[in-house]
Every structure is written in structure tokens, then in C-alpha cells.
mmCIF file of C-alpha atoms in Angstrom:
data_model
loop_
_atom_site.group_PDB
_atom_site.id
_atom_site.type_symbol
_atom_site.label_atom_id
_atom_site.label_comp_id
_atom_site.label_asym_id
_atom_site.label_seq_id
_atom_site.Cartn_x
_atom_site.Cartn_y
_atom_site.Cartn_z
ATOM 1 C CA MET A 97 -8.517 3.948 9.632
ATOM 2 C CA VAL A 98 -11.038 1.752 7.812
ATOM 3 C CA ILE A 99 -8.833 1.282 4.706
ATOM 4 C CA ALA A 100 -10.064 -0.328 1.486
ATOM 5 C CA VAL A 101 -7.470 -2.253 -0.895
ATOM 6 C CA ASP A 102 -8.101 -3.663 -4.257
ATOM 7 C CA PHE A 103 -6.596 -6.946 -5.040
ATOM 8 C CA ASP A 104 -5.279 -7.341 -8.833
ATOM 9 C CA GLY A 105 -3.033 -4.626 -9.915
ATOM 10 C CA THR A 106 -2.669 -3.165 -6.339
ATOM 11 C CA ILE A 107 -1.790 -6.438 -4.057
ATOM 12 C CA VAL A 108 -0.943 -8.773 -7.119
ATOM 13 C CA GLU A 109 0.301 -7.765 -10.593
ATOM 14 C CA HIS A 110 -3.206 -7.682 -12.922
ATOM 15 C CA GLU A 111 -3.441 -10.663 -14.312
ATOM 16 C CA TYR A 112 -7.575 -11.369 -13.757
ATOM 17 C CA PRO A 113 -8.845 -13.930 -13.523
ATOM 18 C CA LYS A 114 -5.123 -15.279 -12.996
ATOM 19 C CA ILE A 115 -3.335 -14.074 -9.494
ATOM 20 C CA GLY A 116 -0.290 -12.377 -10.583
ATOM 21 C CA ARG A 117 2.873 -11.961 -8.980
ATOM 22 C CA GLU A 118 3.327 -9.924 -6.080
ATOM 23 C CA ILE A 119 3.749 -6.422 -6.183
ATOM 24 C CA PRO A 120 7.158 -6.026 -3.661
ATOM 25 C CA PHE A 121 6.595 -5.198 -0.387
ATOM 26 C CA ALA A 122 2.409 -4.878 -0.749
ATOM 27 C CA PHE A 123 2.258 -7.942 1.913
ATOM 28 C CA ASP A 124 4.645 -6.509 4.386
ATOM 29 C CA VAL A 125 2.875 -2.918 4.483
ATOM 30 C CA LEU A 126 -0.335 -4.221 4.522
ATOM 31 C CA LYS A 127 0.066 -6.496 7.781
ATOM 32 C CA ARG A 128 2.587 -3.579 9.215
ATOM 33 C CA LEU A 129 -0.167 -1.455 9.234
ATOM 34 C CA GLN A 130 -2.851 -4.027 10.574
ATOM 35 C CA LYS A 131 -0.152 -4.658 13.689
ATOM 36 C CA GLU A 132 1.572 -1.469 14.624
ATOM 37 C CA GLU A 133 -1.155 0.967 13.423
ATOM 38 C CA PHE A 134 -4.132 -1.149 13.960
ATOM 39 C CA HIS A 135 -6.267 -0.522 10.903
ATOM 40 C CA GLN A 136 -8.732 -2.360 9.715
ATOM 41 C CA LEU A 137 -8.512 -3.390 6.114
ATOM 42 C CA ILE A 138 -11.173 -4.272 3.764
ATOM 43 C CA LEU A 139 -10.634 -6.506 0.630
ATOM 44 C CA TRP A 140 -12.287 -4.256 -2.223
ATOM 45 C CA THR A 141 -12.476 -6.267 -5.250
ATOM 46 C CA VAL A 142 -14.407 -7.230 -8.357
ATOM 47 C CA ARG A 143 -13.541 -11.109 -7.445
ATOM 48 C CA GLU A 144 -16.333 -13.441 -6.284
ATOM 49 C CA GLY A 145 -17.230 -16.745 -5.746
ATOM 50 C CA GLU A 146 -14.249 -18.905 -6.599
ATOM 51 C CA LEU A 147 -11.948 -15.799 -7.999
ATOM 52 C CA LEU A 148 -12.491 -14.408 -4.391
ATOM 53 C CA GLU A 149 -11.518 -17.286 -2.517
ATOM 54 C CA GLU A 150 -8.911 -17.950 -4.233
ATOM 55 C CA ALA A 151 -7.405 -14.465 -3.927
ATOM 56 C CA LEU A 152 -8.317 -14.671 -0.031
ATOM 57 C CA GLU A 153 -6.653 -17.773 0.593
ATOM 58 C CA TYR A 154 -3.368 -16.545 -1.573
ATOM 59 C CA CYS A 155 -3.724 -13.597 1.131
ATOM 60 C CA ARG A 156 -4.133 -15.824 4.130
ATOM 61 C CA GLN A 157 -1.179 -17.882 2.904
ATOM 62 C CA ARG A 158 1.057 -15.138 3.143
ATOM 63 C CA GLY A 159 -0.538 -13.767 6.420
ATOM 64 C CA LEU A 160 -2.802 -11.418 5.549
ATOM 65 C CA GLU A 161 -6.455 -11.660 6.753
ATOM 66 C CA PHE A 162 -9.325 -8.987 5.987
ATOM 67 C CA TYR A 163 -11.467 -7.020 8.554
ATOM 68 C CA ALA A 164 -14.193 -7.752 5.759
ATOM 69 C CA VAL A 165 -14.460 -8.569 2.080
ATOM 70 C CA ASN A 166 -16.454 -6.348 -0.437
ATOM 71 C CA SER A 167 -18.600 -5.141 2.420
ATOM 72 C CA ASP A 168 -18.268 -2.449 6.053
ATOM 73 C CA HIS A 169 -18.755 -5.165 8.370
ATOM 74 C CA PRO A 170 -17.486 -8.948 8.241
ATOM 75 C CA GLY A 171 -20.315 -11.245 6.875
ATOM 76 C CA THR A 172 -22.550 -8.110 6.081
ATOM 77 C CA PRO A 173 -24.063 -8.906 2.198
ATOM 78 C CA TYR A 174 -25.387 -6.179 -0.007
ATOM 79 C CA PRO A 175 -29.018 -7.101 -1.062
ATOM 80 C CA ASP A 176 -29.070 -5.942 -4.709
ATOM 81 C CA GLU A 177 -31.396 -2.323 -4.144
ATOM 82 C CA LEU A 178 -31.359 -2.477 -0.568
ATOM 83 C CA ILE A 179 -28.142 -0.774 0.576
ATOM 84 C CA SER A 180 -25.224 1.123 -1.201
ATOM 85 C CA ARG A 181 -22.598 -0.637 -1.876
ATOM 86 C CA LYS A 182 -20.290 2.226 -1.325
ATOM 87 C CA LEU A 183 -17.962 1.525 1.479
ATOM 88 C CA LYS A 184 -17.429 3.899 4.349
ATOM 89 C CA VAL A 185 -13.747 3.851 4.582
ATOM 90 C CA ASP A 186 -11.257 6.286 5.302
ATOM 91 C CA ILE A 187 -8.762 5.737 2.217
ATOM 92 C CA PHE A 188 -8.883 3.610 -0.943
ATOM 93 C CA ILE A 189 -5.710 1.863 -2.397
ATOM 94 C CA ASP A 190 -6.429 0.944 -5.388
ATOM 95 C CA ASP A 191 -3.917 0.482 -9.030
ATOM 96 C CA ARG A 192 -6.990 3.184 -10.509
ATOM 97 C CA ASN A 193 -6.458 6.138 -8.548
ATOM 98 C CA ILE A 194 -5.386 9.472 -10.495
ATOM 99 C CA GLY A 195 -1.493 8.751 -11.033
ATOM 100 C CA GLY A 196 -1.145 5.247 -10.667
ATOM 101 C CA LEU A 197 -0.283 3.484 -7.393
ATOM 102 C CA PRO A 198 2.324 4.408 -5.151
ATOM 103 C CA ASP A 199 5.053 2.102 -4.597
ATOM 104 C CA TRP A 200 4.274 0.593 -1.069
ATOM 105 C CA GLY A 201 6.757 2.504 0.914
ATOM 106 C CA VAL A 202 5.352 5.895 -0.301
ATOM 107 C CA ILE A 203 1.553 4.134 0.735
ATOM 108 C CA TYR A 204 2.878 3.473 4.336
ATOM 109 C CA ARG A 205 4.570 6.621 4.767
ATOM 110 C CA MET A 206 1.287 8.397 3.449
ATOM 111 C CA VAL A 207 -1.105 6.345 5.591
ATOM 112 C CA LYS A 208 1.375 6.305 8.835
ATOM 113 C CA TYR A 209 2.098 10.000 8.854
ATOM 114 C CA LYS A 210 -1.234 11.004 7.253
ATOM 115 C CA GLN A 211 0.872 12.538 4.685
ATOM 116 C CA SER A 212 -0.512 13.588 0.890
ATOM 117 C CA TRP A 213 1.218 12.235 -2.067
ATOM 118 C CA PRO A 214 3.547 15.374 -2.292
ATOM 119 C CA GLU A 215 4.447 15.399 1.383
ATOM 120 C CA ALA A 216 5.454 11.651 1.119
ATOM 121 C CA MET A 217 7.525 12.104 -1.958
ATOM 122 C CA ASN A 218 9.362 14.780 -0.272
ATOM 123 C CA SER A 219 10.060 13.474 2.301
ATOM 124 C CA ALA A 220 11.456 10.407 0.535
ATOM 125 C CA GLU A 221 13.061 12.784 -1.629
ATOM 126 C CA THR A 222 14.823 14.704 1.283
ATOM 127 C CA GLU A 223 15.737 12.111 3.638
ATOM 128 C CA TYR A 224 17.569 10.374 -0.050
ATOM 129 C CA ILE A 225 19.721 13.460 -0.314
ATOM 130 C CA ARG A 226 20.366 13.608 3.083
ATOM 131 C CA LYS A 227 22.013 9.931 3.235
ATOM 132 C CA LYS A 228 23.361 10.632 -0.248
ATOM 133 C CA LYS A 229 27.304 11.183 -0.078
ATOM 134 C CA PRO A 230 28.829 13.958 -1.908
ATOM 135 C CA ASN A 231 30.387 13.289 -5.268
ATOM 136 C CA LEU A 232 33.744 12.296 -5.383
ATOM 137 C CA LEU A 233 35.560 15.579 -6.171
ATOM 138 C CA ILE A 234 33.468 17.164 -3.534
ATOM 139 C CA ARG A 235 35.075 14.538 -0.864
ATOM 140 C CA LEU A 236 38.117 14.731 -2.450
ATOM 141 C CA GLY A 237 37.791 18.633 -1.632
ATOM 142 C CA GLU A 238 36.919 18.580 1.727
ATOM 143 C CA MET A 239 40.081 15.744 2.333
ATOM 144 C CA LEU A 240 42.538 18.229 0.917
ATOM 145 C CA GLU A 241 40.606 21.213 3.156
ATOM 146 C CA ALA A 242 40.878 19.141 6.129
ATOM 147 C CA SER A 243 44.601 18.311 5.353
ATOM 148 C CA LYS A 244 45.768 21.588 5.423
ATOM 149 C CA ARG A 245 44.407 22.501 8.957
#
């Protein structure tokens, strides 16, 4: 898949024009999607010029390189009126999504398993419930029943 990823508010906290703090697991998930799933990542940001170069260097220092930046293919500039700047991608990851930005663990599950938002949330909740130990009173009752046998 081709995935467009915003920078400010998505990979880092929104402090534009400064670079905000790294959002937990953003780099881990993006690198994992590239390495394990072979997805192509496009940086899709309002940043340009020096601010864009700073963002790209910030990502490089954390081991993340993008297939393209603000375009469908590497090095393809968009002349003002000749070509639409709308990207041809499968997924956009952006903090301005309806409902906001899910945490990066949910994003990973949604991309890897091609899940919708409700499916990813339900699978995470089900996994949490399955791993959760019963409360103390239930465990004591189970121990009492087991000792009677």
C-alpha cells in the first residue's frame, strides 16, 4: 500500500513551525510498516523549504526515510496549475481525521490487518479482556472450589 503521513500533530506533537516532541511509537510503527509490510510511505506536510528539510532530517536521524515527499513519486514537483496535488494513495494518516488520530498501536493493526476503526478497537478490547485476570473475589472463589475437589 501507499500511505501518506502528516508530520506535525501526527509523527510529532503540533508545535509548528518548531518540531514538537515525538509522538510515542510513531517512528516504531512507521518503520515496521516499511520493513515488515513493504508499504511505501509519503510524507505529506504543509512544511516546505528549510522547515521541510528540518523535518526530513529529524526523521532520518530516527531511521525513517520516505519514498516521496509531498508528491506521488520521488522528485516529482507539482507545477502550479498543470497537475493536481491530490495524492494517489491508499491511506492517509493525519491528526485531522474525523475522530482524531488513533494511537499508533491501533494504526498498525488497522493497516496490517486491513481493519476499520471499529474492528481495530474491538480486537484490542477483546485482547485486553482475554488477558485481564479475574478480580480477587472470583479468583478466591475458584481456589475454594478447587480445594473442595
